[in-house]
Amino acid sequence: MNFRFQNLLGAPYRGGNAVISENTTLLSAVGNRVSVTDLAKSQSWTLPCESSKNVSRIAVSPDGNFLLTVDENSRGLFINLRRRVILHRITFKSPVTALKFSPNGDVIAVAVGRLIQIWRCPAFRTEVFPFQLIRTISAFDGDVVAVDWSSDSQWILAGSKDLTARLCCLRKGLVRRPFLFLGHRDVVVGVFFGGSGSRVYTISKDGAVFTWNFEISEDLNTISNENNGDCHRKRKSGDAADEGVEVLAGDESLNGKAESPEPGPSPTDVETQEEKHSGEESGERKEDLFPFHRGQWKLAKKDYCMQAPAKVSTCDYHRGLDLVVIGFSSGVFGLYQMPDFVCIHLLSISRRKITTASFNDQGNWLVFGCAKLGQLLVWEWRSETYILKQQGHYFDVNCLAYSPDSQLLASGADDNKIKVWTVSSGFCFVTFSEHTNAVTALHFTANNNCLLSASLDGTVRAWDLFRYRNFRTFTSPSSRQFVSLASDQSGEVICAGTLDSFEIFVWSMKTGRLLDVLSGHEGPVHGLMFSPINAILASSSWDKTVRLWDVFEGKGSVETFVHTHDVLTVVYRPDGKQLASSTLDGQIYFWDPIDCQLMCTIEGRRDIAGGRLMTDRRTASSSSSGKYFTSLCYSADGSYILAGGNSKYICMYDITDQVLLRRFQTTHNLSLDGILDLLNSKKMTDAGALDLFDDEDSDVEEGIDQQTRGKLGYGLPGSLPNQGRPVIRTKCLRIAPTGRSWAAATTEGVLLYSIDESFVFDPTDLDIDITPLAAEEALKARQNLRALVISVRLNEDTLIKKCILAVDPSDVSAVAASIPFKYIQRLLEAIAELLENSPHLEFLLRWCQELCKAHGNSIQQNSRTLLPSLRSLQKAITRLHQDLADMCSSNEYLLQYLCSTRRTFDLTGVKIINKNPVKASVFCFANPVKEVPPRLQSGKRSGDISSLDFLLVEALSTHVILYRLHQRQSFLKLELWKLVRGTQGRRGQH
């Protein structure tokens, strides 16, 4: 049961800023986590690190090794991106509005209120106090909202809410006061060093773009030197207040070297080894510094975006291409060529405010984010094409469904949309939006090509996953609200339970006609499921009963299981020999559907209890609300069950012993309600909780704070009826058919958990002679069977895979037949993992084939324990089969083209004239070439063979290999399908 968090789906972006590291790695904040997307490999994952609240700002080091995140509590995490672990933590004293690493990566500029703090980057150093505050710049009259570094990491440019931008130097005494850029009539939201550094762009919220040029003045050199002398004397006397810079530590330069030590350093000065250097090194650094203190800045021109009444919400600048991208509150963005301010693109990408916009390193990709709608876009502006286009659910996710091969995951939400995700990549590839009300239930048919959905709009729809369209819509004679859904194993009969009429409607998939209406329940039917071994339908209702229906015989309800409280959901065990139901009192009942007897119960009220809402008048331990399970899901082998409900916990129980195996806490995000067990009494007033009052002056970014909210105000004066923090809950749980992962639909999105692949020492049949060294010696002695048995008994994953690949192809059948059956499950799991990554496809497919031939009967007899391993193997082979089928199809077209160009060629004396390429490959497969003609040996072409002939021979040889793999995979796919169906006890309808 060693599951760990893997990914977060359903919400690619929730607020804050998004950045691109190393030109192809996109990082975006998702609640209190950070999502990482590899744009080159089309994969996404979520870092396992959690902040205390929603992440508001992120910054990546120039080398891409480190990530600094700051949440709404001003708590920062310093993360190693390569290892995905937290290195250090830090807490700032005020909200952080801007964050940026210096170009050389030595220091970090943090805008904290009206201050800019310069911190030394901890890097990989292990120290007691890794974050060291170097300087604090306090020359602002308003909150700082934007910062930028010069290319030499010595000057910092900042824009604030006091309608000004300031240029500050990090060296003490070089300039007396920061230079002011004045003239804006609104908040300065963007400041950038342009070109080679002699130009500055300032962008205000009203769409004004000012260009400033730097000019060196000879007259100012003397004045600058005098000012430097005055500042030097003031610093020696301890008076640094007039500079607008507070000196908190020694003057350490940003390239890792400090200036010459001055007499009488303060006790707070940082003593480094570089401070011993003086004279020449200090002079060289001063020459490398931009001479901004020796000249003046002049306003060159003023430009305006002319997008009133829309305001500028975000902007970014690419120094190499001299381009500026500006996002507006109306959903429009503009791309401008500077300094002439030529508009290249002006497009609308959203209906809501664009909350983040940035360039990648090369400047050819633009990243846009809309927190209100959960949109995240990567756009190539030259070709005007999308590199990435993702949008999550912006309301709660209600239901989930895994495809039979575990490669797809469908989600339905209150935003009336259905999204289908690829589990391996984490991307949504299709969205269905035909429903007009919340989607309440989803179900995949057995053929993996059809998805069913039920909604409160009174329709049940069938979706074609090949053509991505709604090909069938099922309705009732009168308008009903459907809340549950099920289909039989053949996919020919569809059943849906209602919320208002307490009936179950039965339709035919082929004709779409209503076949029957099952009546008998006296409450909403919230659970439906067909038995995996027969045509019995189980339904649960709030009328405290679970009923079994014989749908095909038309006998109505054949059995009723009575409970003491309202039944919330019902599920069948994968082998169909057990039924589980949860009730409102927190109990889980396990029934025998054949003998109709109660087998056992599990008391789960204390396990799921935890978390106090801010409106609760009782403590979490004494409150009775939410102490029940609304979703149940069996494991693939039926040995344990997952249970979740209106709580922050998901419980895993062992069914045989009725004990709690593990309790997963879905999130630690304090931005959600129901996380803390004890509330802060300071936030409770006579009029109610402080969080229920609306702050009209708040400028919090739109995002998760503006999404689903409960009616928590209770009509109190000054409180808003739809305000308050979202409440954490788990609405749906689903385990993948392979048994190696499971998904949970929570308030934060769809959480994916998978088995931890890290090595855990869990040996079987351990003996004094069973050691890794003994396995290595057996491999050297070519005793492959003994080495493989030792590795399986050690249960070391890497050693098992090494022994499998070390077996000679001619000995695979003998070794597979000699393996004891008790080691087959572990062997199948290892082969399934190898098929995902190993290039030895035909060798591994031969292993699968020989194992199925030698142990087929035993596999069918031990179906319950081997079903997860067989499904994992089926998933890997199906994916490879699809890839090879596409490759073979493309090769067929290539061979058809070559044959049409040169219809006759000679291969080892066999002439193929006007042959179909597939038939030609089959002929070559049936009659393999034993000797290559001399003119084709070693890739040499003699004078009597044309380049077209040589290309055709190479293409045909490749196609023969691919065709052989394709045939072997087709055979194994059919055999595995038979085994899996046989383990489930199918009655022959297939």
Short mmCIF file of N, CA, C and O in Angstrom, two decimals, residues 9 81 128 152 173 175 183 211 286 340 498 582 633 679 749 777 822 863:
data_model
loop_
_atom_site.label_atom_id
_atom_site.label_comp_id
_atom_site.label_asym_id
_atom_site.label_seq_id
_atom_site.Cartn_x
_atom_site.Cartn_y
_atom_site.Cartn_z
N LEU A 9 -4.41 16.95 -11.46
CA LEU A 9 -5.09 17.24 -12.71
C LEU A 9 -6.28 18.15 -12.45
O LEU A 9 -6.70 18.35 -11.32
N LEU A 81 14.83 21.75 -7.84
CA LEU A 81 13.96 21.27 -8.92
C LEU A 81 14.40 19.93 -9.47
O LEU A 81 13.57 19.14 -9.94
N VAL A 128 23.26 26.73 9.06
CA VAL A 128 22.19 26.88 10.03
C VAL A 128 21.20 27.95 9.57
O VAL A 128 19.99 27.78 9.65
N ASP A 152 24.46 43.08 -15.32
CA ASP A 152 25.65 42.87 -14.50
C ASP A 152 25.31 42.56 -13.05
O ASP A 152 26.21 42.46 -12.20
N GLY A 173 27.24 53.70 -1.16
CA GLY A 173 28.03 54.91 -1.37
C GLY A 173 28.26 55.28 -2.80
O GLY A 173 28.85 56.33 -3.08
N VAL A 175 25.91 55.86 -5.24
CA VAL A 175 24.96 56.92 -5.56
C VAL A 175 24.32 57.39 -4.26
O VAL A 175 24.13 56.61 -3.31
N GLY A 183 6.23 60.73 -14.00
CA GLY A 183 5.36 61.08 -15.11
C GLY A 183 4.16 60.19 -15.29
O GLY A 183 3.21 60.56 -15.98
N THR A 211 9.62 55.35 -22.49
CA THR A 211 10.96 54.92 -22.85
C THR A 211 11.96 55.96 -22.36
O THR A 211 11.83 57.15 -22.66
N LYS A 286 34.68 47.72 -10.50
CA LYS A 286 34.09 49.02 -10.74
C LYS A 286 34.05 49.33 -12.23
O LYS A 286 33.16 50.00 -12.72
N ASP A 340 10.28 51.39 -30.98
CA ASP A 340 9.35 52.14 -31.83
C ASP A 340 7.89 51.88 -31.47
O ASP A 340 7.00 52.54 -32.02
N THR A 498 -32.20 8.75 -10.43
CA THR A 498 -32.65 10.14 -10.39
C THR A 498 -32.59 10.68 -8.96
O THR A 498 -32.60 9.93 -7.97
N SER A 582 -22.00 2.37 2.13
CA SER A 582 -21.70 3.28 3.23
C SER A 582 -22.97 4.02 3.63
O SER A 582 -23.81 4.34 2.77
N CYS A 633 -14.41 2.64 -3.10
CA CYS A 633 -13.80 2.04 -4.28
C CYS A 633 -12.95 0.85 -3.84
O CYS A 633 -12.07 0.99 -2.96
N LEU A 679 -9.22 26.25 15.77
CA LEU A 679 -9.29 27.56 15.14
C LEU A 679 -8.69 28.62 16.05
O LEU A 679 -8.60 28.46 17.27
N GLY A 749 -8.80 19.77 -6.90
CA GLY A 749 -8.67 19.20 -8.24
C GLY A 749 -8.65 17.69 -8.15
O GLY A 749 -9.09 17.09 -7.17
N GLU A 777 26.72 -13.92 -9.22
CA GLU A 777 27.56 -15.07 -9.55
C GLU A 777 26.81 -16.06 -10.44
O GLU A 777 27.40 -16.66 -11.35
N LYS A 822 4.37 -19.31 -7.80
CA LYS A 822 4.23 -18.28 -6.77
C LYS A 822 5.05 -17.03 -7.08
O LYS A 822 4.85 -16.00 -6.45
N SER A 863 -7.31 -15.98 -10.29
CA SER A 863 -7.66 -14.73 -10.97
C SER A 863 -7.64 -13.53 -10.03
O SER A 863 -7.21 -12.45 -10.41
#
